[in-house]
Coordinates of C-alpha atoms and ligand atoms in Angstrom, one line a residue:
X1 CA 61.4 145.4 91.7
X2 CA 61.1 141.8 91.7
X3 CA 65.3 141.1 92.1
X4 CA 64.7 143.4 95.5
X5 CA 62.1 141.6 96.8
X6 CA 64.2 138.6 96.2
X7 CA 66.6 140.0 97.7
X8 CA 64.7 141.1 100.5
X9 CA 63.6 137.3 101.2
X10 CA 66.7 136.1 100.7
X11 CA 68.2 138.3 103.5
X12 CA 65.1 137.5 106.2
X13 CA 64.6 133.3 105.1
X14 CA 68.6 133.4 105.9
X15 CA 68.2 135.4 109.1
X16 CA 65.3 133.2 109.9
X17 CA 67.6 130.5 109.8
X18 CA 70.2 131.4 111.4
X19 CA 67.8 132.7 114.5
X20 CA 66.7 128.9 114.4
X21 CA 70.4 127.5 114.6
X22 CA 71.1 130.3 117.6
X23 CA 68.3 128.5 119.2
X24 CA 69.0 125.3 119.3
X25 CA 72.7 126.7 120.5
X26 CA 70.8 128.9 123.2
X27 CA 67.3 128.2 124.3
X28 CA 67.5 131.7 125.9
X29 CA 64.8 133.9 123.0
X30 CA 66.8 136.4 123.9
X31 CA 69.8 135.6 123.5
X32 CA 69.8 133.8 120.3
X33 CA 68.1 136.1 118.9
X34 CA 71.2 138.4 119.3
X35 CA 73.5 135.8 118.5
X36 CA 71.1 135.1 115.3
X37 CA 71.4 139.4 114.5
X38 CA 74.8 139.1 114.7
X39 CA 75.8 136.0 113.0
X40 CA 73.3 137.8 110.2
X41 CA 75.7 140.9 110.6
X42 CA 79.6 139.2 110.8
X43 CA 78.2 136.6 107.9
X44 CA 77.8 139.7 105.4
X45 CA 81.3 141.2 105.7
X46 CA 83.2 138.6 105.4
X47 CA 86.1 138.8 102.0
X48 CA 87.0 136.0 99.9
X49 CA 88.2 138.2 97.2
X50 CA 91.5 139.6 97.2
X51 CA 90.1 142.8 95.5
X52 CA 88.2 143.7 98.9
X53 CA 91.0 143.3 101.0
X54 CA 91.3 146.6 103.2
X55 CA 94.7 148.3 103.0
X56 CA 96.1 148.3 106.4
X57 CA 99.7 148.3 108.4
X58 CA 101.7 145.6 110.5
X59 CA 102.8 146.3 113.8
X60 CA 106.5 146.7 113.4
X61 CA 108.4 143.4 114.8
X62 CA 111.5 145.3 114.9
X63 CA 110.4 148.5 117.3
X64 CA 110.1 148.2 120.9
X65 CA 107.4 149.6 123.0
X66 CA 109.1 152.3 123.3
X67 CA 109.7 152.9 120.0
X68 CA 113.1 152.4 119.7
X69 CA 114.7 150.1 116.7
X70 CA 115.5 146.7 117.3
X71 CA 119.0 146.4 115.7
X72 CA 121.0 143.5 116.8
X73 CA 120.0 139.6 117.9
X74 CA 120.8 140.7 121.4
X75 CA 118.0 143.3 121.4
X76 CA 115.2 141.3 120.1
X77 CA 116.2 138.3 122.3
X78 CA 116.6 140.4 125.7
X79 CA 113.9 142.8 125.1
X80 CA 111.4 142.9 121.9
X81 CA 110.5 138.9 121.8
X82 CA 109.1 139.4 125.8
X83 CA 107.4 142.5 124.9
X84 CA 105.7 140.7 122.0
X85 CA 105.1 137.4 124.3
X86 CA 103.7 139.7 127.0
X87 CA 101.1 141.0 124.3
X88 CA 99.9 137.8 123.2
X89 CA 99.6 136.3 126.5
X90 CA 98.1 140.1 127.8
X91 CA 95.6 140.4 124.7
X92 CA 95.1 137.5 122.7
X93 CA 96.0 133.7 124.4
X94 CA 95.7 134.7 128.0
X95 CA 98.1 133.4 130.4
X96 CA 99.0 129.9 131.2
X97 CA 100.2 128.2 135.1
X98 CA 103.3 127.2 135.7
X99 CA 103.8 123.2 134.9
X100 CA 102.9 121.4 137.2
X101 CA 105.3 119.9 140.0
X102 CA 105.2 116.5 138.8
X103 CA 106.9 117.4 135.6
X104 CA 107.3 114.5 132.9
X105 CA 105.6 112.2 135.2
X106 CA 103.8 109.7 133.3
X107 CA 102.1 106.1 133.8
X108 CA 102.8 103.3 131.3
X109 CA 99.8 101.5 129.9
X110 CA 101.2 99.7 127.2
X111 CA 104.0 98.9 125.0
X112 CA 103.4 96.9 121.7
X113 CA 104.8 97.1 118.0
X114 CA 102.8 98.4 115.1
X115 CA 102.8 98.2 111.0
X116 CA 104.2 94.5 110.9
X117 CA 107.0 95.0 113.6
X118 CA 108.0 98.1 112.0
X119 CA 107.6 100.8 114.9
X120 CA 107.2 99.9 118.5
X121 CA 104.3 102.0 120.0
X122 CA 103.8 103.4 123.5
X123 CA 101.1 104.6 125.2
X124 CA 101.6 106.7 128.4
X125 CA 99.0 108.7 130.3
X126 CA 100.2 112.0 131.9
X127 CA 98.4 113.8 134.8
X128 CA 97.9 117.0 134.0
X129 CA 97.3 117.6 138.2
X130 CA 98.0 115.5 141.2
X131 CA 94.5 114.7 142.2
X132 CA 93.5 110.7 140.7
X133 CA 90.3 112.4 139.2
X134 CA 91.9 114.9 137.1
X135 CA 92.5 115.0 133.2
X136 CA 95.6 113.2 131.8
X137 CA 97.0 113.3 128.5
X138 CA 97.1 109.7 126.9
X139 CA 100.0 110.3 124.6
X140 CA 99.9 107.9 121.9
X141 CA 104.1 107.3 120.9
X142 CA 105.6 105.5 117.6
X143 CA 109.0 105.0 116.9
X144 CA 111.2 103.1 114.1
X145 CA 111.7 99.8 115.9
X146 CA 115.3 100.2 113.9
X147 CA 116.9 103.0 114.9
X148 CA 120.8 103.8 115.3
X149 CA 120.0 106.2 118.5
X150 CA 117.9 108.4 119.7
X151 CA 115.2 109.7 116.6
X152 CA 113.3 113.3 116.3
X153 CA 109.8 113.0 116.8
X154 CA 106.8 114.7 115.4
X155 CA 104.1 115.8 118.1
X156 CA 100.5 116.9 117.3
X157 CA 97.4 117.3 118.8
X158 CA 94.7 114.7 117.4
X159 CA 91.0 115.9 116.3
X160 CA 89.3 112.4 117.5
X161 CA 91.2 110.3 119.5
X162 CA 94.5 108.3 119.3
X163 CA 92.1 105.1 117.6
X164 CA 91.2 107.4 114.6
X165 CA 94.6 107.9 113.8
X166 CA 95.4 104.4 112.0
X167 CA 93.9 101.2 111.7
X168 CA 96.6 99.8 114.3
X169 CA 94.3 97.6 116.9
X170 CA 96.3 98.0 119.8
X171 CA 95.7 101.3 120.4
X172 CA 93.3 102.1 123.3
X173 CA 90.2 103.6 122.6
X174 CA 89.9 107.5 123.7
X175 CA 87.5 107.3 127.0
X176 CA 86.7 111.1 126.6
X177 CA 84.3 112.9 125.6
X178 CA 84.1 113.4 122.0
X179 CA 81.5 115.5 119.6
X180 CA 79.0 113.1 118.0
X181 CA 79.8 112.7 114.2
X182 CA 78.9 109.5 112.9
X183 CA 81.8 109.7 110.0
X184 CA 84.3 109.3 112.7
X185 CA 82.5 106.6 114.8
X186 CA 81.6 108.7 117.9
X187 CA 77.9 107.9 119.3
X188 CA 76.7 109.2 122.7
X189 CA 79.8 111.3 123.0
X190 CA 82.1 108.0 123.0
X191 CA 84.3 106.6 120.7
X192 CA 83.2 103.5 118.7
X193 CA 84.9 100.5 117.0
X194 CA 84.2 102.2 114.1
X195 CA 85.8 105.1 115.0
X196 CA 89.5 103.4 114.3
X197 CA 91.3 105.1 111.5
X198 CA 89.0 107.2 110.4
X199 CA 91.4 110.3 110.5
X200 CA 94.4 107.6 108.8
X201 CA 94.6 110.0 106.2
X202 CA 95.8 112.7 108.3
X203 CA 98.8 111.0 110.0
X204 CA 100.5 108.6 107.5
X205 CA 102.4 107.2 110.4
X206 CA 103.9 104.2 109.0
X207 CA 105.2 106.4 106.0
X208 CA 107.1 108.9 108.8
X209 CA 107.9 106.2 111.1
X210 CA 109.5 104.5 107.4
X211 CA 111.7 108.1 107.4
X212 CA 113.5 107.7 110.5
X213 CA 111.1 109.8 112.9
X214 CA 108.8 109.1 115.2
X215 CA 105.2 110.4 116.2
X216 CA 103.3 111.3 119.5
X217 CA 100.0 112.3 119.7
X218 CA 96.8 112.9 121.7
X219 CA 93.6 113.5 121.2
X220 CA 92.4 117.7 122.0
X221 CA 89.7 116.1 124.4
X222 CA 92.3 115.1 127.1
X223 CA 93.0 118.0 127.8
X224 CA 90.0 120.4 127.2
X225 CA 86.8 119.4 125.4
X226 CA 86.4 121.6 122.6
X227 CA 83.0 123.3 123.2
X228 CA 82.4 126.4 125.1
X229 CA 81.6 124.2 128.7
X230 CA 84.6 122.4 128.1
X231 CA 86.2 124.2 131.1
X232 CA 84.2 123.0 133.3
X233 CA 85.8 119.5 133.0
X234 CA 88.9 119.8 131.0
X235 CA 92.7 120.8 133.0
X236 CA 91.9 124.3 133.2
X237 CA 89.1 123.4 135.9
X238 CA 91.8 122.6 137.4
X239 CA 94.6 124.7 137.3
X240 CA 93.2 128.0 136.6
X241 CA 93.5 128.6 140.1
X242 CA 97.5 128.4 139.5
X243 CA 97.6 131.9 137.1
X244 CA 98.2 134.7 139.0
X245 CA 94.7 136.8 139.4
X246 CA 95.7 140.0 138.0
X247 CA 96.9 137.9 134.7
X248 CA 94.7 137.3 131.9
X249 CA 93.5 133.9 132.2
X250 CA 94.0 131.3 129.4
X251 CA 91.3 129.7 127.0
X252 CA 90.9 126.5 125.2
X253 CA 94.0 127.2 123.2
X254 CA 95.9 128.5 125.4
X255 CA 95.3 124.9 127.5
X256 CA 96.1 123.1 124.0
X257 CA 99.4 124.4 123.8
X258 CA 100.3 123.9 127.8
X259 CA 99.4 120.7 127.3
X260 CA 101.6 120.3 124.0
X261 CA 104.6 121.3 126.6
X262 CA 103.4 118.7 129.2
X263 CA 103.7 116.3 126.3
X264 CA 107.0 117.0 125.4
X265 CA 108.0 117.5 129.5
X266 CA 107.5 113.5 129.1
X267 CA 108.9 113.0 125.9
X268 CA 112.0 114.7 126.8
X269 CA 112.8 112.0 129.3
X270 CA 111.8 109.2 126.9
X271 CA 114.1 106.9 125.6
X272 CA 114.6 106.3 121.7
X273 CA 113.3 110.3 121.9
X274 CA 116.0 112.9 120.8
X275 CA 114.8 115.5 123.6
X276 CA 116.4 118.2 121.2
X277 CA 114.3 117.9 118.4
X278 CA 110.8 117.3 119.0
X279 CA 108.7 119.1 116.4
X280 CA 105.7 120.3 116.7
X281 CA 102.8 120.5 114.6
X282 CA 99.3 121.0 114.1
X283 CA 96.3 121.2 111.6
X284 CA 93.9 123.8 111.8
X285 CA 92.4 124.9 115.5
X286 CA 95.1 122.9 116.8
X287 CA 97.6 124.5 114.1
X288 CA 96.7 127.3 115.8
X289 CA 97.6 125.4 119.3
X290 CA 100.5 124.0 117.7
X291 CA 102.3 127.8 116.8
X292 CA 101.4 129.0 120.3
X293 CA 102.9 126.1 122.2
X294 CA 106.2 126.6 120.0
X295 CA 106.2 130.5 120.2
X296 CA 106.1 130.2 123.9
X297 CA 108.1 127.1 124.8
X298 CA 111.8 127.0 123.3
X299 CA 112.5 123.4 123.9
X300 CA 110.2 122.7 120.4
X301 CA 112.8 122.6 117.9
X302 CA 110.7 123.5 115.0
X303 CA 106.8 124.0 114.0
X304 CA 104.7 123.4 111.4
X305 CA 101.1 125.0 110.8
X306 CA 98.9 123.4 108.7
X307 CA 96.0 125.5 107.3
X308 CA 95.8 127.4 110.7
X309 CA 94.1 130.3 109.7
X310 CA 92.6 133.3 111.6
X311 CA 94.6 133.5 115.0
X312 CA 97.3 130.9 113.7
X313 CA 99.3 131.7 110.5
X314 CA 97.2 134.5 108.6
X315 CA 97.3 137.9 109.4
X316 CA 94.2 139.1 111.0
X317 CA 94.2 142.7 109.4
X318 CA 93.6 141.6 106.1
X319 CA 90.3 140.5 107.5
X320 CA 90.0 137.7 104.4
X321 CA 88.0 134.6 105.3
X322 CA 87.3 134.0 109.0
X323 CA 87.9 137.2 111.0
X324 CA 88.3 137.6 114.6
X325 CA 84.7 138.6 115.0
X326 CA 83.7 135.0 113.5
X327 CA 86.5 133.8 115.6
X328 CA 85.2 135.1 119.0
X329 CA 81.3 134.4 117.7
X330 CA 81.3 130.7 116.9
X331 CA 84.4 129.3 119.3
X332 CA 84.6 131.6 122.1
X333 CA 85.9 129.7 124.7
X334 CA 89.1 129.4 122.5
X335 CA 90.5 132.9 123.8
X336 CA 89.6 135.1 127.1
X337 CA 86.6 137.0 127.1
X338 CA 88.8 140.0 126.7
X339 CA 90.1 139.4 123.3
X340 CA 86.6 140.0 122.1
X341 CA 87.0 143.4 122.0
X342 CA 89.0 143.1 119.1
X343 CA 86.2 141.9 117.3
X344 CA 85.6 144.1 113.7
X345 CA 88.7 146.3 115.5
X346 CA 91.7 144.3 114.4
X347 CA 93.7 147.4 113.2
X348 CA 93.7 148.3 117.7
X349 CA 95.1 144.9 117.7
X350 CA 98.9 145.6 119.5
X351 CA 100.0 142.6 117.1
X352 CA 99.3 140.2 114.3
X353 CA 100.3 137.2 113.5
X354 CA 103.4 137.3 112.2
X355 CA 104.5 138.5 115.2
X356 CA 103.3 135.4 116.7
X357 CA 105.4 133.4 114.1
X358 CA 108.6 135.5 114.8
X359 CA 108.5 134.4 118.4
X360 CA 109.2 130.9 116.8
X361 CA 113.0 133.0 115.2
X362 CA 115.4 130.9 114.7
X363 CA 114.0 128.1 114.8
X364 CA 112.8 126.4 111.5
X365 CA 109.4 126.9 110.9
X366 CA 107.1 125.7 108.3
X367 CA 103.6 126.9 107.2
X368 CA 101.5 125.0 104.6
X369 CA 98.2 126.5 103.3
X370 CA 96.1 125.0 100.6
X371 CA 94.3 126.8 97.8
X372 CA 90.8 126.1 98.0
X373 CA 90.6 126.7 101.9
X374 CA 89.9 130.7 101.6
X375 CA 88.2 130.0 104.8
X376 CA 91.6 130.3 106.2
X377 CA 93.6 133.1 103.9
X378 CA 96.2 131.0 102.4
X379 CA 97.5 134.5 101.0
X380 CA 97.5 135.7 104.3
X381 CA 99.5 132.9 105.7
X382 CA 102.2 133.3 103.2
X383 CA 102.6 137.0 104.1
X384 CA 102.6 136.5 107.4
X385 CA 105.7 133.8 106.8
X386 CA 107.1 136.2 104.8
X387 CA 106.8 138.9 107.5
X388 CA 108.5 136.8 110.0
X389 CA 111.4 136.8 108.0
X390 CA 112.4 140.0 109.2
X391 CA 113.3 138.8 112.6
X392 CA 115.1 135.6 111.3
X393 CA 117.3 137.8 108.8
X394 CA 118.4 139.4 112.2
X395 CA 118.9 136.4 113.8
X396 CA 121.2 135.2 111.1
X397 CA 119.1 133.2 109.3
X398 CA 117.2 133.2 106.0
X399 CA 113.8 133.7 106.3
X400 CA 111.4 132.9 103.3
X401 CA 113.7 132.6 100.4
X402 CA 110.8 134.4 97.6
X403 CA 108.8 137.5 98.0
X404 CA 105.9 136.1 95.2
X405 CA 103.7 133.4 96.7
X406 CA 104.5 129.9 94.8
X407 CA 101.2 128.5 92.9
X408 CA 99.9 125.3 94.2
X409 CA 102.5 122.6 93.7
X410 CA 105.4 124.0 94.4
X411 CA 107.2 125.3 97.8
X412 CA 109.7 127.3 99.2
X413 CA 112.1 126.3 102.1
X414 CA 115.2 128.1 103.7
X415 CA 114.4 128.4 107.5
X416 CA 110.8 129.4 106.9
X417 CA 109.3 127.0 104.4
X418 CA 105.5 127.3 102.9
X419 CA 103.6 125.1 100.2
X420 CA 100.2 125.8 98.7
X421 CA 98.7 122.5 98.4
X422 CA 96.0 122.5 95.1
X423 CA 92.6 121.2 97.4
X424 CA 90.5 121.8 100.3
X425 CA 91.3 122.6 104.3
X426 CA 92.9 119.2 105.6
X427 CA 95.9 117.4 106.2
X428 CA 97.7 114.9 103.8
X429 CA 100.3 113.0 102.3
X430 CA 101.2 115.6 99.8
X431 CA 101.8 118.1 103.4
X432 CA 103.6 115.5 105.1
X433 CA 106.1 114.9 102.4
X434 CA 106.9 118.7 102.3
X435 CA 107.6 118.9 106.1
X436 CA 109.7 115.5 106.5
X437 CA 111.4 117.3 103.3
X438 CA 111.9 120.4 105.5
X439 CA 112.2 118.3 108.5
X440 CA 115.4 116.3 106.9
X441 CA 116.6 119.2 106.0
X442 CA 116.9 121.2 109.3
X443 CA 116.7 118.2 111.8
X444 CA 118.6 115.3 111.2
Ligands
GCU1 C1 86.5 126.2 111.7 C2 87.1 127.5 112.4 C3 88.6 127.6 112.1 C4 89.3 126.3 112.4 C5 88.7 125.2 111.8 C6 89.2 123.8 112.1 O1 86.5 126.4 110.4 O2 86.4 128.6 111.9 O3 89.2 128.7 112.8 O4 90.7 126.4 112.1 O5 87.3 125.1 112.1 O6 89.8 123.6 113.2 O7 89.0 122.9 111.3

């Protein structure tokens, strides 16, 4: 009796709290009381043990709409890969503009060298629209001052702004608008000082720039703040107009991973910058970005996902860790409205996300989870890789070369390559020695 009632308090102190936190998020009663109910609601089914994993089906990569097989590399590259582009753009990412007609038009704003002469560092701001006012990317650019010719370069998205990425002074400060987290030196929405390096740890960039590549980045802000009003301000203010009205319009992702393209529009005309491989890669939400960009852009010559979890790497039917429903509830202005009715329906889902990996086929592509981040279904990463593998087999190429996931320390590479890293959800050395690993082998 006395376990119940426990039980019982338990279940109203948490939904008591959680009403609180959907009111400071909406100081509509109503509505965050519903948003508290259902928080209460997706909180309570969500896995993090293999054993409760619901047995379900993939969506067959290799069957076209109309049901027929998908036999030869011809097939899947004429027909199947645009059916499967069309349902992610249809269902799940929404639909993107055409770039813009300034393509790779960019405005230096300096040139410098970093890490005691060895890389020289560029920093160019792209317009994401013609009008002075609107967003521009400030791509932050590295590349071995010594270099025989032109070098391939990582590209990535940035959580806090091109200063948090190293201690390197000459970088410009991030004038956007930034969440407030006093670990990463952001007060009153703006950068700090203090804000320099504080995500150093994430992009070893002397240590790749020391391997022959170079790196670009800039920071997810520049192009859409990451909070449900962000599009208000960020590039899909101003370029929504630009999709076609009967097409599903794009969310903050989907505006991550144009902009990733916009990036490399002005890479690809940047000197020192091998145009043909440019790899792209991304930790987490912007992991997420990073696998869209490549599946829908060919020019990326490879991708890597780090830890990009529900709606990145992992398959969404297994419904382990973060499931759409979470997804949709806590970031929705990540997708279009209309994926949310996929919400606790993932098995009417036209795809999952290996489909979304096989768009990436041939090209090499590389998918790091790490063990203590169930958040994210390492598990379910590594089956969706494996998955993929069907369509690269067809294509020629050898997918993941093991069926059994490797235990943390160890990896697998042919052209689909995957580590388990022994730790929590982030981004470090240990990951970035496995993909220049895969990089050197694949790219240069
Ligand atoms: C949250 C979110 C994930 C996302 C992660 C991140 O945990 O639920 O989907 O990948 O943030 O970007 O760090």
């Amino acid at each position: 009796m006395r376990s119940i009632l426990r039980w019982v308090i338990r279940i109203v102190g948490a939904g008591f709290a959680i009403y609180l936190v959907g009111l400071m998020i909406s100081p509509d009663l109503r509505e965050s009381t519903r948003f508290g109910f259902a928080f209460v609601r997706i909180a309570a089914q969500v896995k993090l043990d293999e054993q409760e994993v619901p047995s379900y089906r993939l969506p067959d990569l290799l069957a076209g709409a109309d049901g027929r097989p998908i036999t030869t590399a011809e097939e899947w590259r004429e027909g199947r890969r645009g059916e499967i582009l069309s349902l992610f753009r249809d269902q799940v990412y929404g639909h993107a503009p055409e770039p813009p007609p300034e393509y790779g038009h960019f405005e230096e704003r300096e040139t410098g060298t970093a890490f005691s002469g060895a890389a020289v560092r560029r920093q160019l701001s792209i317009p994401l629209a013609e009008d002075s006012d609107a967003p521009a990317l400030e791509l932050l650019l590295y590349l071995p001052a010594e270099r025989s010719g032109p070098v391939p370069v990582f590209l990535g998205i940035n959580f806090w702004g091109n200063q948090s990425t190293s201690l390197d002074s000459g970088v410009r400060l991030s004038e956007r608008w930034l969440p407030n987290d006093r670990e990463h030196g952001v007060r009153d929405h703006r950068a700090t000082e203090a804000s320099r390096g504080t995500s150093q740890s994430r992009w070893p960039i002397e240590f790749i720039v020391s391997r022959g590549y170079g790196v670009a980045t800039f920071y997810r802000g520049d192009a859409e703040p990451d909070h449900p009003e962000g599009h208000r301000t960020g590039v899909r203010a101003i370029r929504t107009k630009d999709i076609p009205t009967d097409k599903t319009p794009w969310g903050t992702l989907g505006a991550w991973a144009w902009s990733l393209s916009r990036a490399l529009d002005t890479l690809v005309t940047t000197p020192g910058v091998d145009a043909e491989r440019v790899i792209v890669i991304g930790h987490s939400r912007l992991g997420k970005a990073a696998l869209w960009a490549a599946a829908q852009d060919e020019r990326f010559a490879m991708a890597i996902s780090n830890d990009s979890g529900c709606m990145g790497a992992a398959l969404s039917r297994r419904r382990f860790g973060e499931t759409i429903a979470f997804v949709n509830m806590l970031f929705p202005h990540w997708f279009p409205p209309a994926f949310d009715v996929y919400s606790e329906d993932e098995d009417a889902l036209p795809i999952d996300q290996h489909m979304l990996l096989a768009l990436i086929a041939p090209r090499p592509l590389y998918v790091a989870s790490a063990s203590e981040d169930l958040w994210a279904d390492p598990r379910g990463e590594f089956l969706s890789a494996h998955a993929a593998g069907e369509v690269y087999h067809l294509l020629g190429e050898e997918g993941l070369p093991d069926d059994e996931m490797p235990a943390p320390g160890e990896d697998v590479m042919a052209r689909i390559g995957y580590h388990l890293r022994a730790g929590k959800h982030d981004i470090t050395q240990y990951d970035w020695e496995r993909f220049l690993k895969f990089a050197d082998q694949h790219i240069r």
